[in-house]
Short mmCIF file of N, CA, C and O in Angstrom, two decimals:
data_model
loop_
_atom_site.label_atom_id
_atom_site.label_comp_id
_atom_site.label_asym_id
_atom_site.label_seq_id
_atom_site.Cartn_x
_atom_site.Cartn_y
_atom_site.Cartn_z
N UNK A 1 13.90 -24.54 -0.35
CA UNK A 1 12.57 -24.06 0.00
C UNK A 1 12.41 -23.93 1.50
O UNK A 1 11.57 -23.24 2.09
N UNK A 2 13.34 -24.69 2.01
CA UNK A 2 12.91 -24.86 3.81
C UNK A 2 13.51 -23.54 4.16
O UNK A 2 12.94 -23.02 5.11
N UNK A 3 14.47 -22.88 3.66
CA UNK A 3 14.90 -21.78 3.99
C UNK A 3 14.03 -20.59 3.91
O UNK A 3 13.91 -19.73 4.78
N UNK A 4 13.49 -20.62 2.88
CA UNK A 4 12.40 -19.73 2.66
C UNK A 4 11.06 -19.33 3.76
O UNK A 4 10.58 -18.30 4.23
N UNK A 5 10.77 -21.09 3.86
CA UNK A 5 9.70 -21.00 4.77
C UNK A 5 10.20 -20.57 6.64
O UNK A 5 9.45 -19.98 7.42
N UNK A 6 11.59 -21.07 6.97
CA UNK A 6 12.42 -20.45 7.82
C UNK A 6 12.30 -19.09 8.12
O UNK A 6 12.02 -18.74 9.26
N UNK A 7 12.48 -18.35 7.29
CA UNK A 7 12.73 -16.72 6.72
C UNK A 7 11.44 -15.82 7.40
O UNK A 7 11.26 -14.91 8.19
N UNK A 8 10.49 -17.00 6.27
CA UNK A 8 8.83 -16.23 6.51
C UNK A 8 8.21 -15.96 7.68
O UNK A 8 7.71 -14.92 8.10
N UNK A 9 8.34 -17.53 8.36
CA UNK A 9 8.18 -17.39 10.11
C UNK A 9 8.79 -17.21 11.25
O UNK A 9 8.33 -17.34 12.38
N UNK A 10 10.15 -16.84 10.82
CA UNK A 10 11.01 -16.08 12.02
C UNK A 10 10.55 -14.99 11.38
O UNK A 10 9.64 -14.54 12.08
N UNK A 11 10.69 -14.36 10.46
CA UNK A 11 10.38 -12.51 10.45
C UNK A 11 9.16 -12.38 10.64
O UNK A 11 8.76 -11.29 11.04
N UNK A 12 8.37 -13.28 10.45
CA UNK A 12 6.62 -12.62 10.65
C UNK A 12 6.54 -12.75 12.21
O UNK A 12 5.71 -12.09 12.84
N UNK A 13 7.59 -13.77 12.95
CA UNK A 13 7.05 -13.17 14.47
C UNK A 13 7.96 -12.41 15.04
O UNK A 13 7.72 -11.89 16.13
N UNK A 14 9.03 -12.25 14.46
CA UNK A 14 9.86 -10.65 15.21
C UNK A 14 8.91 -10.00 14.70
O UNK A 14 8.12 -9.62 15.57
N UNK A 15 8.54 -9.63 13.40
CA UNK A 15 7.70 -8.53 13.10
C UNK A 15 6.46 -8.23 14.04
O UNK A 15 6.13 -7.15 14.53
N UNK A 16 5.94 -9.30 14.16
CA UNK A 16 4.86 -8.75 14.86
C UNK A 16 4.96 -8.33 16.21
O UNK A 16 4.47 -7.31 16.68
N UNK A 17 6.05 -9.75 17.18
CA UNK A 17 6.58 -8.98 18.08
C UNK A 17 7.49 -7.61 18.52
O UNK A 17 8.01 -7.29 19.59
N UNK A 18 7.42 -6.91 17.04
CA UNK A 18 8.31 -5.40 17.25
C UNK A 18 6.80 -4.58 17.48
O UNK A 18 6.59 -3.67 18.28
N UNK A 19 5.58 -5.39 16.26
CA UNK A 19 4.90 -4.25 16.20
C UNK A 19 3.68 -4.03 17.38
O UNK A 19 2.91 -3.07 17.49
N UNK A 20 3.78 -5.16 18.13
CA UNK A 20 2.95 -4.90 19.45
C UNK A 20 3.78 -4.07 20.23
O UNK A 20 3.01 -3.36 20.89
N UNK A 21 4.78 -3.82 20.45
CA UNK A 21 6.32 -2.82 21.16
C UNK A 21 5.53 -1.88 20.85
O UNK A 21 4.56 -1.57 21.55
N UNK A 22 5.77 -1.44 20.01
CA UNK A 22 5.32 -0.07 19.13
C UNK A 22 4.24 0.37 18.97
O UNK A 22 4.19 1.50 18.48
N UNK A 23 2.92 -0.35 19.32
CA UNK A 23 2.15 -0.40 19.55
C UNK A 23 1.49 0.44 20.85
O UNK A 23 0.60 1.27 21.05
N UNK A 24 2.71 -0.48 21.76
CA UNK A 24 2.19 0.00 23.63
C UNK A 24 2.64 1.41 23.62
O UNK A 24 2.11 2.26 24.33
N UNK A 25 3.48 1.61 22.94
CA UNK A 25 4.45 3.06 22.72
C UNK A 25 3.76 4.29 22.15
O UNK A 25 3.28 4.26 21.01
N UNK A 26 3.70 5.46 23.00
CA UNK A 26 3.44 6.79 22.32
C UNK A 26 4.40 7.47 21.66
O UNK A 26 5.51 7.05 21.98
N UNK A 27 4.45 8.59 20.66
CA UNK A 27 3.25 8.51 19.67
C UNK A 27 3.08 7.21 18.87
O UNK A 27 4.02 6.42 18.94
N UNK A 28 2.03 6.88 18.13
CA UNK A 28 1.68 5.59 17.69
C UNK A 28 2.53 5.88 16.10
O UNK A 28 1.98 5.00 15.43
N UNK A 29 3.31 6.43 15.33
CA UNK A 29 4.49 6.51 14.26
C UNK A 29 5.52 5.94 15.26
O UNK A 29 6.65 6.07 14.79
N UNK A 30 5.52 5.44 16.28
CA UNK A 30 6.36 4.35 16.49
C UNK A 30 6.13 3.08 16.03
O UNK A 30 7.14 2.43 15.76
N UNK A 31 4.79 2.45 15.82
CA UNK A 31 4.38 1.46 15.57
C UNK A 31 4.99 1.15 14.02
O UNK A 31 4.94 -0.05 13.78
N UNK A 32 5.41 1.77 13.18
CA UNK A 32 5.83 1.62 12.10
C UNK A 32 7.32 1.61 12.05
O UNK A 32 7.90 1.16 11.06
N UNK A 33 7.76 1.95 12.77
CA UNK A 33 9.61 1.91 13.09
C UNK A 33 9.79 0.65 13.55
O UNK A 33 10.36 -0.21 12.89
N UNK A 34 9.31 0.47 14.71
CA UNK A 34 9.63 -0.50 15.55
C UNK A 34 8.80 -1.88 14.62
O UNK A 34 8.86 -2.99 15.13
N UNK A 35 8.36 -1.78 13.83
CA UNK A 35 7.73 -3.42 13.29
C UNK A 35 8.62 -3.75 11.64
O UNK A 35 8.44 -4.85 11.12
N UNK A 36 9.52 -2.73 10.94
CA UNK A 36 10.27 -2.53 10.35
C UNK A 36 11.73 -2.78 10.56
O UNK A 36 12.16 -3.87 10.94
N UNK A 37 12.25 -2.07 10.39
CA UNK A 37 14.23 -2.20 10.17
C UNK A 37 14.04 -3.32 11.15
O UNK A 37 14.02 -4.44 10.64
N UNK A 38 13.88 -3.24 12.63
CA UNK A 38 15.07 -4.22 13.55
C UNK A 38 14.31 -5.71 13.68
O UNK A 38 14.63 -6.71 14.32
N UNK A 39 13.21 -5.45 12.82
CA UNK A 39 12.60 -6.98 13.42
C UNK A 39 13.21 -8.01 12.05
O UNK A 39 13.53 -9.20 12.08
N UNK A 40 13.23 -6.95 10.81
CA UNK A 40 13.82 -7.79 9.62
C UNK A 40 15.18 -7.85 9.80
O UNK A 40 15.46 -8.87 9.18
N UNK A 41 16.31 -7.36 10.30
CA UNK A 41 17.35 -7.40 11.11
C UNK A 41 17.77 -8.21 11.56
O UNK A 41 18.76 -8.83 11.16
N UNK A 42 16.87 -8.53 12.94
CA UNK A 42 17.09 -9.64 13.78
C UNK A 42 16.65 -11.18 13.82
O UNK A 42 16.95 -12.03 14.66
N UNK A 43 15.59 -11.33 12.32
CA UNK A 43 15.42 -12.38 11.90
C UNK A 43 16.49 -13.00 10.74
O UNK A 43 16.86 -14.15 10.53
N UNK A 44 16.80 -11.82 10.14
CA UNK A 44 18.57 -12.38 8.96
C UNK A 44 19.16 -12.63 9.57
O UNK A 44 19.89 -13.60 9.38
N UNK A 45 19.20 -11.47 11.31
CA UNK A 45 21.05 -12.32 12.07
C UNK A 45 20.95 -13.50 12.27
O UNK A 45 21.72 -14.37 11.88
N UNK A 46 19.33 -13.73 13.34
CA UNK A 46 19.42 -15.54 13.43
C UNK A 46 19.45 -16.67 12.30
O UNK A 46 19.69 -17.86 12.53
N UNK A 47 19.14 -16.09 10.98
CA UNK A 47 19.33 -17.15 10.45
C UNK A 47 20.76 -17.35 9.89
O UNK A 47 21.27 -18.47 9.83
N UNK A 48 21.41 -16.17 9.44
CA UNK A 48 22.80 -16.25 9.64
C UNK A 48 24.01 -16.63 10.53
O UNK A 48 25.20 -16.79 10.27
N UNK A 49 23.24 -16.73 11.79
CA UNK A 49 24.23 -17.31 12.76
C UNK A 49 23.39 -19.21 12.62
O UNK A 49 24.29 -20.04 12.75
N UNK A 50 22.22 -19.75 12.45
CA UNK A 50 22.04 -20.46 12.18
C UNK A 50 22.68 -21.49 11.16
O UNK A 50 22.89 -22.68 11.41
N UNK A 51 22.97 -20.80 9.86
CA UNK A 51 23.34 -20.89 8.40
C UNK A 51 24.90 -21.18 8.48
O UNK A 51 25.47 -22.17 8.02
N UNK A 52 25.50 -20.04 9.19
CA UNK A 52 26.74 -19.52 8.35
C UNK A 52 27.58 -19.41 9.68
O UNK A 52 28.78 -19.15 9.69
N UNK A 53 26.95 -19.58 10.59
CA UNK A 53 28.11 -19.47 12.34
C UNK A 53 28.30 -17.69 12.93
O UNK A 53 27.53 -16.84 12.47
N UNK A 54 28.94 -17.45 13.52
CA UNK A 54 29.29 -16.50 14.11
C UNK A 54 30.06 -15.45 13.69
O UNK A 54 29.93 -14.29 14.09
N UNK A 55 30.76 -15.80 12.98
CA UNK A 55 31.68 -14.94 12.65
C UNK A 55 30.92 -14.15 11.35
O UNK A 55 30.95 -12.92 11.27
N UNK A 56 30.03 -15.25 10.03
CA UNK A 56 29.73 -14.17 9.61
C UNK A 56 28.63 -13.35 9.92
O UNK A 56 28.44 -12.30 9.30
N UNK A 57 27.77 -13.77 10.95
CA UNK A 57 27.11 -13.02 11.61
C UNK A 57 27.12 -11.84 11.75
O UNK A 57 26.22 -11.05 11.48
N UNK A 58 28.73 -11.52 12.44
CA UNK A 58 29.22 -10.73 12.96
C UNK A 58 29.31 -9.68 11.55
O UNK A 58 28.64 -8.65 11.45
N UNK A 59 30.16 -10.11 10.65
CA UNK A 59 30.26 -9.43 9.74
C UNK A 59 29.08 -8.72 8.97
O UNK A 59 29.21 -7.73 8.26
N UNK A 60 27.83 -9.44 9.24
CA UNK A 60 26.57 -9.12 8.71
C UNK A 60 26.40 -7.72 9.41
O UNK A 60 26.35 -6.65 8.79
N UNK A 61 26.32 -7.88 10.87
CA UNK A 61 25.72 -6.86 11.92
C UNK A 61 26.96 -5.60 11.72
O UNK A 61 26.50 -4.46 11.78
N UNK A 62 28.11 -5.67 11.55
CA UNK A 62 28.95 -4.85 11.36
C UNK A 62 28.07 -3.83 10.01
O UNK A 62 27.91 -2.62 10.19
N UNK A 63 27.62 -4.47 8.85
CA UNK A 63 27.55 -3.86 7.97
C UNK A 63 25.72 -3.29 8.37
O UNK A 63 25.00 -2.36 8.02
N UNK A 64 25.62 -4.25 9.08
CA UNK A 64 24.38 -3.42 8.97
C UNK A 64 24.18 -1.66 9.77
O UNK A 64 23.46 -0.68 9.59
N UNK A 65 25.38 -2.10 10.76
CA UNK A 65 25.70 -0.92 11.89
C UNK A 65 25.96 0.05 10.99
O UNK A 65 25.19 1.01 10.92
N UNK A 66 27.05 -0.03 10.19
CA UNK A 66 27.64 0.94 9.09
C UNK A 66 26.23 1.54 8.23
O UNK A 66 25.89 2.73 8.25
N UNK A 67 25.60 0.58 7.56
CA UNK A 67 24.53 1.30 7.21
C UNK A 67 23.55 2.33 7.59
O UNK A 67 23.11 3.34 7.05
N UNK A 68 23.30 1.58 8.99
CA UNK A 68 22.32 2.48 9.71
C UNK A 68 22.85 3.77 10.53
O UNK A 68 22.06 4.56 11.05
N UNK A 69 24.49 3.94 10.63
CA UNK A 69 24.94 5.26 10.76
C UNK A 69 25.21 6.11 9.74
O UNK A 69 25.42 7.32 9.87
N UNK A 70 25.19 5.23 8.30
CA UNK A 70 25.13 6.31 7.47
C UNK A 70 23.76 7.00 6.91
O UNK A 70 23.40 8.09 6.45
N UNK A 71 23.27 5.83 7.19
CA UNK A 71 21.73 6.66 7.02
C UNK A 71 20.97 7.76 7.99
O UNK A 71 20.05 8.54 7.77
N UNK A 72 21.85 7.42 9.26
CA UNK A 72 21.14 9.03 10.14
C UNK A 72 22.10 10.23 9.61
O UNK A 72 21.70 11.39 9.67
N UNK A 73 23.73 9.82 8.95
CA UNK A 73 23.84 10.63 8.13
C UNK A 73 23.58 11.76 6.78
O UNK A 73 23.65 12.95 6.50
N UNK A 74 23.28 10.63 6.30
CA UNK A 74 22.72 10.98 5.02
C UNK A 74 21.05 11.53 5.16
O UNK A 74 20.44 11.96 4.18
N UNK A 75 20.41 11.43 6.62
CA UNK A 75 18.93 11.74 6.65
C UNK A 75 19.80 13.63 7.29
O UNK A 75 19.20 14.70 7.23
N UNK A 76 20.76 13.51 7.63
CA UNK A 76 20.87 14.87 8.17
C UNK A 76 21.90 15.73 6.93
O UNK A 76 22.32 16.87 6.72
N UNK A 77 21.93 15.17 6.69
CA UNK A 77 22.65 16.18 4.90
C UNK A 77 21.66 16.39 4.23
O UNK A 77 21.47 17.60 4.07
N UNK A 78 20.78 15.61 3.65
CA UNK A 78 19.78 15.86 3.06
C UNK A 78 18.84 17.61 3.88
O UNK A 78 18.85 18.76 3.45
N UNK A 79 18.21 17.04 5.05
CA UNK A 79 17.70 18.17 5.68
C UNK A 79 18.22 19.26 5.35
O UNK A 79 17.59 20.15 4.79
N UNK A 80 19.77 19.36 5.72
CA UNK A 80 20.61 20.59 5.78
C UNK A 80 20.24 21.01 4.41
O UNK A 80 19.65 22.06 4.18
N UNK A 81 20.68 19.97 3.30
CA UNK A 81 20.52 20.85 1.88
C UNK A 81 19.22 21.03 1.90
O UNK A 81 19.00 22.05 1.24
N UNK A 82 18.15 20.55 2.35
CA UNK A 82 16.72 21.14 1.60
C UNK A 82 16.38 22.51 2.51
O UNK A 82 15.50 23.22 2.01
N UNK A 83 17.06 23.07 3.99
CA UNK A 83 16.27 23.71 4.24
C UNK A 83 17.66 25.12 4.28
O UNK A 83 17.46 26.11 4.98
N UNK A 84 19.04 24.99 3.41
CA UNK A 84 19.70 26.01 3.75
C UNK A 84 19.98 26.07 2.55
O UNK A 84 19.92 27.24 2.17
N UNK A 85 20.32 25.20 1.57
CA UNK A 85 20.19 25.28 0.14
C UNK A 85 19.31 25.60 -1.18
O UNK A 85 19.38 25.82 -2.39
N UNK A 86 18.42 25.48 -0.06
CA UNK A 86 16.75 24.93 -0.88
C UNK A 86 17.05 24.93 -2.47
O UNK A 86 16.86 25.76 -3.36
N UNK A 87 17.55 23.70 -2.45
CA UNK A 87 17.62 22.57 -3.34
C UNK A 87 15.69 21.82 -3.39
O UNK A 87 14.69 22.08 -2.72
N UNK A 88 15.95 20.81 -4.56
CA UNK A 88 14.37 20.39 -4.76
C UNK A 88 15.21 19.26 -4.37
O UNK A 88 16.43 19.16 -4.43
N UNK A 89 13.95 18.04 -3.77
CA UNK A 89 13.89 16.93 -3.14
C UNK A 89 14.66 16.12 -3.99
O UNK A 89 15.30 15.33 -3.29
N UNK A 90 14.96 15.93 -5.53
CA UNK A 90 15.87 15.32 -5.86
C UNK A 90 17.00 15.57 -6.19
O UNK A 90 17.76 14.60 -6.06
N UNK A 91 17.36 16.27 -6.50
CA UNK A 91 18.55 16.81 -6.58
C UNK A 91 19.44 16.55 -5.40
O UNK A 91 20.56 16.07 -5.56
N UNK A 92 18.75 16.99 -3.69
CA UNK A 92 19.40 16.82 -2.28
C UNK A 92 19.62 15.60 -2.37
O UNK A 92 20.81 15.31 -2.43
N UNK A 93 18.64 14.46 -2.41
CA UNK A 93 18.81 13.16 -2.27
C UNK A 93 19.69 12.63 -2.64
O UNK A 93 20.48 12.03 -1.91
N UNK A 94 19.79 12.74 -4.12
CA UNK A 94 20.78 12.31 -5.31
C UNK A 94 22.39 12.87 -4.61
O UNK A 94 23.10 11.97 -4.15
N UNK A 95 22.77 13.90 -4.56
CA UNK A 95 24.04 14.43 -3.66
C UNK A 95 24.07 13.95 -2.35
O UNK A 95 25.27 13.78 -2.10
N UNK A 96 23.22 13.57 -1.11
CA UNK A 96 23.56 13.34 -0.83
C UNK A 96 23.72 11.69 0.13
O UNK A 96 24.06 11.39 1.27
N UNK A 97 23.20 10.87 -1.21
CA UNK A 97 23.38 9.27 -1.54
C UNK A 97 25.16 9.04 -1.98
O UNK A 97 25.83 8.00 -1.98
N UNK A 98 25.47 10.26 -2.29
CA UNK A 98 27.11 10.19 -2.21
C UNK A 98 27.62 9.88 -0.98
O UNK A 98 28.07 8.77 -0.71
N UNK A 99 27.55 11.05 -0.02
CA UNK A 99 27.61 11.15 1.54
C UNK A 99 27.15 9.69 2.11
O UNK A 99 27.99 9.15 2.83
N UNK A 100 25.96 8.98 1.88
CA UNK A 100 25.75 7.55 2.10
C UNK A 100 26.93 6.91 2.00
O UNK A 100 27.60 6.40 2.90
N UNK A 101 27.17 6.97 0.68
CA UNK A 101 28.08 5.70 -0.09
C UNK A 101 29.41 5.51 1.20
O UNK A 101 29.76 4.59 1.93
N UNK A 102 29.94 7.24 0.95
CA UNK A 102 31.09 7.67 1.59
C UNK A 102 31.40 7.17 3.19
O UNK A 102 32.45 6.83 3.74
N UNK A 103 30.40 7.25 3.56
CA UNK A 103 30.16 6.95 5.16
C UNK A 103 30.14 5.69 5.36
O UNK A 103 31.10 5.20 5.96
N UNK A 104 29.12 4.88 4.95
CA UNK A 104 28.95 3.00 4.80
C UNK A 104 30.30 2.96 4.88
O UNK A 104 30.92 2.89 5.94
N UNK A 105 30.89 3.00 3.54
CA UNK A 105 32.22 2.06 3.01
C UNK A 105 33.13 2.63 3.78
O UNK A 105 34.04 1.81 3.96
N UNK A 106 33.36 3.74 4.40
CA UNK A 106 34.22 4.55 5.00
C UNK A 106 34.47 3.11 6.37
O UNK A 106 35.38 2.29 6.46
N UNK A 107 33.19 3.33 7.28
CA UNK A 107 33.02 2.78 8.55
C UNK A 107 33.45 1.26 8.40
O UNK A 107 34.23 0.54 9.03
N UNK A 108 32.69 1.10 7.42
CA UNK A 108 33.18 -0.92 6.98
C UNK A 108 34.51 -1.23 6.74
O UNK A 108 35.03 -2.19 7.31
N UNK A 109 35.40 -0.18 5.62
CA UNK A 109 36.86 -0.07 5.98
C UNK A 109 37.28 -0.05 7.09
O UNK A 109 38.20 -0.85 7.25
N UNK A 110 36.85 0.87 8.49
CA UNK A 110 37.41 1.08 9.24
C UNK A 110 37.00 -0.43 10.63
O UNK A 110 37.46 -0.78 11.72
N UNK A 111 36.26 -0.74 10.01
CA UNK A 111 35.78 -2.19 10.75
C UNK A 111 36.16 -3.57 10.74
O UNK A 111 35.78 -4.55 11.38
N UNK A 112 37.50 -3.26 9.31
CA UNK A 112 38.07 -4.24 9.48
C UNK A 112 38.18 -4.55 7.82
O UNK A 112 38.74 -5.58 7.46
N UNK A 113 37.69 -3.74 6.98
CA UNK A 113 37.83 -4.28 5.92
C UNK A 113 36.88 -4.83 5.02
O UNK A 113 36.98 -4.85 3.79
N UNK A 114 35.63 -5.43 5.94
CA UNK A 114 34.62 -6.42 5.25
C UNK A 114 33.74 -5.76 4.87
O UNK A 114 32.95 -5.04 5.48
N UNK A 115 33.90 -6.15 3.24
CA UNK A 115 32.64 -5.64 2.23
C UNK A 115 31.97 -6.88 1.49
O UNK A 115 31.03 -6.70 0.71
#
């Protein structure tokens, strides 16, 4: 349970400290980026380097890197198919959550292996 309550109040104050960032920041659709992905991010790494040491830390942030380059991937395949294919919104998605898969596991292979 102590972990839990750990969890709750390291992410509720990265969170909030992302979302005053984002806040001071124009346009204000920053305020929703910046209090999202990196504040829940950077409250798993610390408790993982807390928890589990460094190394798998490391391995955490590796995968999370991999993720988040496949997702500016996969946000730019998608585009391409909806506005040169014009494909319907699921269909693009669905094809190209392949391209996701492909890219993640691709980069994590190439990172050393760790899945």
């Amino acid at each position: 349970m102590t972990e839990y309550v750990i969890r709750f109040l390291a992410g509720g104050a990265v969170v909030s400290a992302f979302a005053m960032l984002g806040d001071l920041l124009r346009p204000k659709s920053f305020a929703g980026l910046f209090a999202a992905a990196p504040s829940v991010a950077l409250a798993t790494l610390g408790i993982a380097v807390y928890q589990h040491g460094a190394h798998y830390a490391t391995l955490q942030t590796q995968a999370m890197i991999a993720g988040a380059i496949a997702l500016a991937v996969y946000s730019v395949v998608v585009c391409q198919i909806l506005a040169r294919a014009r494909l319907r919104a699921l269909p693009a998605t669905l094809l190209s959550l392949v391209v996701w898969l492909i890219v993640a596991f691709g980069l994590l292979m190439l990172a050393g292996g760790q899945t």
